[in-house]
PDB file of C-alpha atoms in Angstrom:
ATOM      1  CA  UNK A  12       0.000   0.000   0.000  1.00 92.00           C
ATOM      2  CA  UNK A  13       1.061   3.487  -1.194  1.00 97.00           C
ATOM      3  CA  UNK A  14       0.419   6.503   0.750  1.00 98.00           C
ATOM      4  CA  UNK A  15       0.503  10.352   0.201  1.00 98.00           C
ATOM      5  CA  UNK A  16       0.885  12.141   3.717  1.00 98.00           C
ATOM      6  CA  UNK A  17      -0.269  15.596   2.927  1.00 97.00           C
ATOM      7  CA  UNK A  18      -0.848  18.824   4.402  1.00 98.00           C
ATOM      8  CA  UNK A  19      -2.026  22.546   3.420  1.00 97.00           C
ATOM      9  CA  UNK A  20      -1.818  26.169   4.465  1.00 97.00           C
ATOM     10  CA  UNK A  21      -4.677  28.263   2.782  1.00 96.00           C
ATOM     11  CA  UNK A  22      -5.004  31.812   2.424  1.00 96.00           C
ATOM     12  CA  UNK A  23      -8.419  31.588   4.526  1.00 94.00           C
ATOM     13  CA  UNK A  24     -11.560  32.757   3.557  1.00 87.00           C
ATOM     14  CA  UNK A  25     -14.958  31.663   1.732  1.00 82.00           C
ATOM     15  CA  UNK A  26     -14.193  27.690   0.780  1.00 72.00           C
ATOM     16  CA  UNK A  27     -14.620  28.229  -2.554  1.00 77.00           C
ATOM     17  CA  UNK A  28     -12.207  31.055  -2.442  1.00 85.00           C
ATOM     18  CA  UNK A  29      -9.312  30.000  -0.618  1.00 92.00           C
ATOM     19  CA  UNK A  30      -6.126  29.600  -2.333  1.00 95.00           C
ATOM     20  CA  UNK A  31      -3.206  27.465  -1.444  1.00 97.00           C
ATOM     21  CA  UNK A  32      -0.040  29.609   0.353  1.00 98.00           C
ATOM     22  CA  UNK A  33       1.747  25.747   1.390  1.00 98.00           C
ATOM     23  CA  UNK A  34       1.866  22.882   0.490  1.00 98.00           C
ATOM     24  CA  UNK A  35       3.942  19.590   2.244  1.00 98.00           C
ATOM     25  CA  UNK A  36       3.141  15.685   1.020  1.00 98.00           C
ATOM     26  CA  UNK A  37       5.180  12.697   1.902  1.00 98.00           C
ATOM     27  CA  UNK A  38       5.358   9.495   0.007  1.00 98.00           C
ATOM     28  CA  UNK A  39       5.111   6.925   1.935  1.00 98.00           C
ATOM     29  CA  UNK A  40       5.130   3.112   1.731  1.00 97.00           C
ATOM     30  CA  UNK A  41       4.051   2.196   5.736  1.00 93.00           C
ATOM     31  CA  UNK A  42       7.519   1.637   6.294  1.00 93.00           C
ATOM     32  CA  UNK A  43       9.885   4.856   5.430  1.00 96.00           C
ATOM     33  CA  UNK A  44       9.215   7.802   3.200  1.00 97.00           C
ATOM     34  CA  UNK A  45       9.878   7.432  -0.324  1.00 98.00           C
ATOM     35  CA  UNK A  46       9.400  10.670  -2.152  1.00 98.00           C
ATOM     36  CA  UNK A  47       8.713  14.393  -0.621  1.00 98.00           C
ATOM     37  CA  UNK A  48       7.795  17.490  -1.843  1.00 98.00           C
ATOM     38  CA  UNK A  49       7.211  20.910  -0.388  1.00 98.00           C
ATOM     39  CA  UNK A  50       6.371  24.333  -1.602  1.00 98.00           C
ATOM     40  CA  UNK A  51       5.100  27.890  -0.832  1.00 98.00           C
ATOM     41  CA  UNK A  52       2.333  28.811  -3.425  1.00 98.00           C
ATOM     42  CA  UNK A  53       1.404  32.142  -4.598  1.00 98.00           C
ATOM     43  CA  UNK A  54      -2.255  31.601  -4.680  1.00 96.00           C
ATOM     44  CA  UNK A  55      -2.946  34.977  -5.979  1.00 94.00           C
ATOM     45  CA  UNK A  56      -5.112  36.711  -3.411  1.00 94.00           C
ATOM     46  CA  UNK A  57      -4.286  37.941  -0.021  1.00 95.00           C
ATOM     47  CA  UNK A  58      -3.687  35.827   3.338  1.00 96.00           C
ATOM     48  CA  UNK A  59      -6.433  36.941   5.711  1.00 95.00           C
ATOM     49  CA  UNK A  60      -4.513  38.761   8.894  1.00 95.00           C
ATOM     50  CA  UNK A  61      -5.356  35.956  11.288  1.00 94.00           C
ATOM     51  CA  UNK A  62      -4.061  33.090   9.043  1.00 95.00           C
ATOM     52  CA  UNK A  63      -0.929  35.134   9.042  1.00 96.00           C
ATOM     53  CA  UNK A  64      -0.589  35.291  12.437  1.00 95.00           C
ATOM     54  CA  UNK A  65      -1.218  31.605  12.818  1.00 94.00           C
ATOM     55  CA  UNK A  66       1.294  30.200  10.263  1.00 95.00           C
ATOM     56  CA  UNK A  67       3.744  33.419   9.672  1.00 95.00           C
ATOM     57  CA  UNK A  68       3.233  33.154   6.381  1.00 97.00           C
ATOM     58  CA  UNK A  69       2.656  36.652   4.809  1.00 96.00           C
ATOM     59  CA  UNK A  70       1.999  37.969   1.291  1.00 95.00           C
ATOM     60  CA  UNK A  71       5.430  39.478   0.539  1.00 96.00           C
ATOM     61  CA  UNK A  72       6.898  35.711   0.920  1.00 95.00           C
ATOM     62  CA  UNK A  73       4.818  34.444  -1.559  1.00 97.00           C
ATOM     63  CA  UNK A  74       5.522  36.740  -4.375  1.00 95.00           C
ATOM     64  CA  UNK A  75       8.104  34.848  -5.964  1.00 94.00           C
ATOM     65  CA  UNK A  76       6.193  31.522  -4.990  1.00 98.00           C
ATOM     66  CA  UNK A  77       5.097  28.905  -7.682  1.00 98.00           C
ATOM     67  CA  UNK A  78       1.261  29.289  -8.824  1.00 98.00           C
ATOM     68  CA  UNK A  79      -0.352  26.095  -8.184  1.00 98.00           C
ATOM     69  CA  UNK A  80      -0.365  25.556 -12.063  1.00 98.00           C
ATOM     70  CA  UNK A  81       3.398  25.303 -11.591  1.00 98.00           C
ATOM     71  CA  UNK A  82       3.557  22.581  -9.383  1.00 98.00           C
ATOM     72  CA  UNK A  83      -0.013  20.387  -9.944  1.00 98.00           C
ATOM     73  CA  UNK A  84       1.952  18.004 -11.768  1.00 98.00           C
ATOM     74  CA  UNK A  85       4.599  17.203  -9.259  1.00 98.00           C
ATOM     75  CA  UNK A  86       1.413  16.982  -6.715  1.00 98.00           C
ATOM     76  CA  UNK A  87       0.065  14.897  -9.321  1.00 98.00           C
ATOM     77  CA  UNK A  88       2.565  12.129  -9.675  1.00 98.00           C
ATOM     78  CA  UNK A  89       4.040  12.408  -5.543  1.00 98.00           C
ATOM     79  CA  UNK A  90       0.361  11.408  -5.089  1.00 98.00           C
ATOM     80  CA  UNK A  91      -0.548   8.818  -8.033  1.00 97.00           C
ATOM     81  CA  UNK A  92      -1.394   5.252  -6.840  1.00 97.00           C
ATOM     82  CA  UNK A  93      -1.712   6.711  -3.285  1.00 98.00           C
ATOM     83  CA  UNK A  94      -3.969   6.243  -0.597  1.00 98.00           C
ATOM     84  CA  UNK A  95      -3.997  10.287   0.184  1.00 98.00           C
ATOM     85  CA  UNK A  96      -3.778  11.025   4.303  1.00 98.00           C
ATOM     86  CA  UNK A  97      -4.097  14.045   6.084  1.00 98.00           C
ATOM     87  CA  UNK A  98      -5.795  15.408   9.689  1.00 97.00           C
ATOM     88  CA  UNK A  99      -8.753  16.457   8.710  1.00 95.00           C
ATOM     89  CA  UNK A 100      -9.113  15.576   4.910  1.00 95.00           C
ATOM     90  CA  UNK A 101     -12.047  16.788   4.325  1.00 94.00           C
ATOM     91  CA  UNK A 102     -10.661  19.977   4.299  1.00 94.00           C
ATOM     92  CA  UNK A 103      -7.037  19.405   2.761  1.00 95.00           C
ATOM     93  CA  UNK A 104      -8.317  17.276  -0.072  1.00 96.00           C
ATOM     94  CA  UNK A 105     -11.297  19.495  -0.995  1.00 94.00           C
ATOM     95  CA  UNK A 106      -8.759  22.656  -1.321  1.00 94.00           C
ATOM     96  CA  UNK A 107      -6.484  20.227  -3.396  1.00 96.00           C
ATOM     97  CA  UNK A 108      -9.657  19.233  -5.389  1.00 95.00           C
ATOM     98  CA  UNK A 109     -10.692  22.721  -5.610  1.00 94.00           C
ATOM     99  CA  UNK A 110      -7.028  24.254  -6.958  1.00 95.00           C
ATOM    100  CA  UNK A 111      -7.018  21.079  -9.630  1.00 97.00           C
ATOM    101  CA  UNK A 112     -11.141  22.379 -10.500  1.00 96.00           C
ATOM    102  CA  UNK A 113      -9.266  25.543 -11.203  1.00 94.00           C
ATOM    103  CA  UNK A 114      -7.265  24.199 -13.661  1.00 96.00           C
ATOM    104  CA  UNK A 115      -9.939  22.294 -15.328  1.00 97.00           C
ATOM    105  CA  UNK A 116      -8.623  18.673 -13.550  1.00 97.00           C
ATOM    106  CA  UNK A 117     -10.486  15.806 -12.104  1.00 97.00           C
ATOM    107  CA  UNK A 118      -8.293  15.604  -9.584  1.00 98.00           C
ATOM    108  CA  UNK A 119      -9.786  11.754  -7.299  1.00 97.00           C
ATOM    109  CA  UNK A 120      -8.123   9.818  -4.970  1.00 97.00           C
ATOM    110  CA  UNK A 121      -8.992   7.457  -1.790  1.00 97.00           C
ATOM    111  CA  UNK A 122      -8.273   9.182   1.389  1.00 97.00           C
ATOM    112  CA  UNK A 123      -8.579   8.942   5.215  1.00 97.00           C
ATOM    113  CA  UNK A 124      -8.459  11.144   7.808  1.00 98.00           C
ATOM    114  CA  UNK A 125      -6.546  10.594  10.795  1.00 98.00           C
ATOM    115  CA  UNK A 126      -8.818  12.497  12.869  1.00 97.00           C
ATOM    116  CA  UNK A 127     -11.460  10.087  12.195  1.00 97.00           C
ATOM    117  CA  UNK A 128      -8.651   7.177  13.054  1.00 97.00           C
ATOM    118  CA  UNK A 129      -7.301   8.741  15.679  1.00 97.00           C
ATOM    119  CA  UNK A 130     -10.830   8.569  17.105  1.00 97.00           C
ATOM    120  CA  UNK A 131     -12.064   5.309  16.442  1.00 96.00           C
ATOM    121  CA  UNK A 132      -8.292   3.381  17.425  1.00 96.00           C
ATOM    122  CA  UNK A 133      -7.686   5.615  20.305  1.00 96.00           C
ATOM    123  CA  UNK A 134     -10.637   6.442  21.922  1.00 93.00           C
ATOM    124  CA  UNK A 135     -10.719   8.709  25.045  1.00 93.00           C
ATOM    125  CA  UNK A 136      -7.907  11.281  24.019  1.00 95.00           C
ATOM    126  CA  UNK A 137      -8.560  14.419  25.384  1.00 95.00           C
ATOM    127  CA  UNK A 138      -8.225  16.407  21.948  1.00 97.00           C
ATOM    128  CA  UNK A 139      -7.999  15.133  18.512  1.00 97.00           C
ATOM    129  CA  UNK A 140      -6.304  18.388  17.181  1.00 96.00           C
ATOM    130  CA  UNK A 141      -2.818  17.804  15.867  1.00 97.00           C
ATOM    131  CA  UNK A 142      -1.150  19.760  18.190  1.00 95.00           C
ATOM    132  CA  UNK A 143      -2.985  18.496  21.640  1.00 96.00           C
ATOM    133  CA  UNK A 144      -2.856  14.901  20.221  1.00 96.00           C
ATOM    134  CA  UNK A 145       0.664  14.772  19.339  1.00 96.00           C
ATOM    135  CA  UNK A 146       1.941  16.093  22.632  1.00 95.00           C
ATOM    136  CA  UNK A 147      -0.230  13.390  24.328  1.00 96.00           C
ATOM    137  CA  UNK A 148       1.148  10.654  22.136  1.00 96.00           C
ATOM    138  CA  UNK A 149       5.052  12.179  22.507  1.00 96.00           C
ATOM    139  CA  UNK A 150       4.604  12.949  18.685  1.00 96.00           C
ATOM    140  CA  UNK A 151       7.461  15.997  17.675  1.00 92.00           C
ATOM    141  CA  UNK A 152       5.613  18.397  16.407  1.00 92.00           C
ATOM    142  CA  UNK A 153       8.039  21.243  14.907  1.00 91.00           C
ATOM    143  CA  UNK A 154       7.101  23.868  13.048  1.00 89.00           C
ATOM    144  CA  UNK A 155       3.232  23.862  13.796  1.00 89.00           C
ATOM    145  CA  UNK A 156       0.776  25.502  11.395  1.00 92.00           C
ATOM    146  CA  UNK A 157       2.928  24.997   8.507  1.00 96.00           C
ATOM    147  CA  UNK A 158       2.763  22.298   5.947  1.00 97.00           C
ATOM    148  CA  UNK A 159       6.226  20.402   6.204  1.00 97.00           C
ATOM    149  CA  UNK A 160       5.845  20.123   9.882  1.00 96.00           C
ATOM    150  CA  UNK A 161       2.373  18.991  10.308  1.00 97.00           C
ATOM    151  CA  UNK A 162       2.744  16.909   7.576  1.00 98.00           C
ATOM    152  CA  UNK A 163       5.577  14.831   8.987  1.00 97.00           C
ATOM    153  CA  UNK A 164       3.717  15.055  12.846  1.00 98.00           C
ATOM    154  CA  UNK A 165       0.102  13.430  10.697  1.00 98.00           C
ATOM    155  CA  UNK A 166       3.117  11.009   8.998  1.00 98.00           C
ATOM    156  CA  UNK A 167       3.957   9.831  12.382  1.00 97.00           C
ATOM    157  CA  UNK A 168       0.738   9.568  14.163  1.00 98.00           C
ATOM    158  CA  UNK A 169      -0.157   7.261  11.017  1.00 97.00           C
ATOM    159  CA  UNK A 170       3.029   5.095  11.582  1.00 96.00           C
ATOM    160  CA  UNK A 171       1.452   4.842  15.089  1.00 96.00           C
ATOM    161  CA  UNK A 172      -2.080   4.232  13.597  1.00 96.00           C
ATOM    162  CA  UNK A 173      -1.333   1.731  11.674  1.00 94.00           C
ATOM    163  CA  UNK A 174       1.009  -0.113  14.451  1.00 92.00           C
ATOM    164  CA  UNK A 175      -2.857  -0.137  16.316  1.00 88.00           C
ATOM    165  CA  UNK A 176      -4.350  -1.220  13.296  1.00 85.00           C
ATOM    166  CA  UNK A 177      -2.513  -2.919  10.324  1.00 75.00           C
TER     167      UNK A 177
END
């Protein structure tokens, strides 16, 4: 089994307006990582002043950024024949979904949500949020609220997910 650990900053806003500012995905065979790939993305619209705050990305760094037309493909083969995971993918795979829209792509694959495994294989946690779930599980979370680093903490907490749960 192949799998695509992924996660996303946005710019914030309405969902159908949100653009991409970071992006972080992991291949990953349930053993080691295979492949990675990050980026900053100029998504072409402002960051909204509290998602700045939050992930210190600003504006000014993402002039020189790839658009997301510059790097769909890479996202597009890091990802093919992958099972994609993220912490809540609802909302990471619907902005991916959303950018590839954009660009007049059918962008499908499987994907599952550690939040939703998290709850179901360990029951009784206090908090489910990345942060509060990887400090309960000793999970090194550096760099939080930015793509690489909650990527590879979501990575981890699926190593440990699937050691529950082959």
């Amino acid at each position: 089994m192949m799998y695509a650990i992924l996660d996303i900053e946005t710019t914030g806003g309405k969902y159908n307006n949100i653009g991409i500012t970071e992006i972080a995905i992991y291949r990953f065979n349930g053993y080691k990582i295979l492949d990675e790939f990050h980026s900053l993305v100029n998504p072409d619209r402002p960051i909204q002043p509290f998602v700045i705050k939050l992930t210190g990305i600003n504006n000014k760094m993402l002039n020189k950024a790839p658009k997301f037309h510059n790097i769909a493909k890479r996202i597009i083969d890091i990802t093919s024949e992958c099972i994609l995971i993220a912490h809540n993918s609802e909302f990471d795979y619907g902005i991916l979904k959303t950018e590839f829209k954009r660009l007049g792509y059918i962008f499908k694959r499987k994907s599952i949500c550690t939040v939703q495994l998290s709850k179901k294989l360990l029951p009784n946690q206090e908090s489910y949020k990345l942060g509060r779930l990887s400090k309960a599980l000793n999970i090194n979370l550096i760099n939080r609220h930015r793509a690489k680093g909650d990527a590879l903490a979501t990575l981890k907490l699926f190593k440990l997910l699937i050691q529950k749960d082959p």
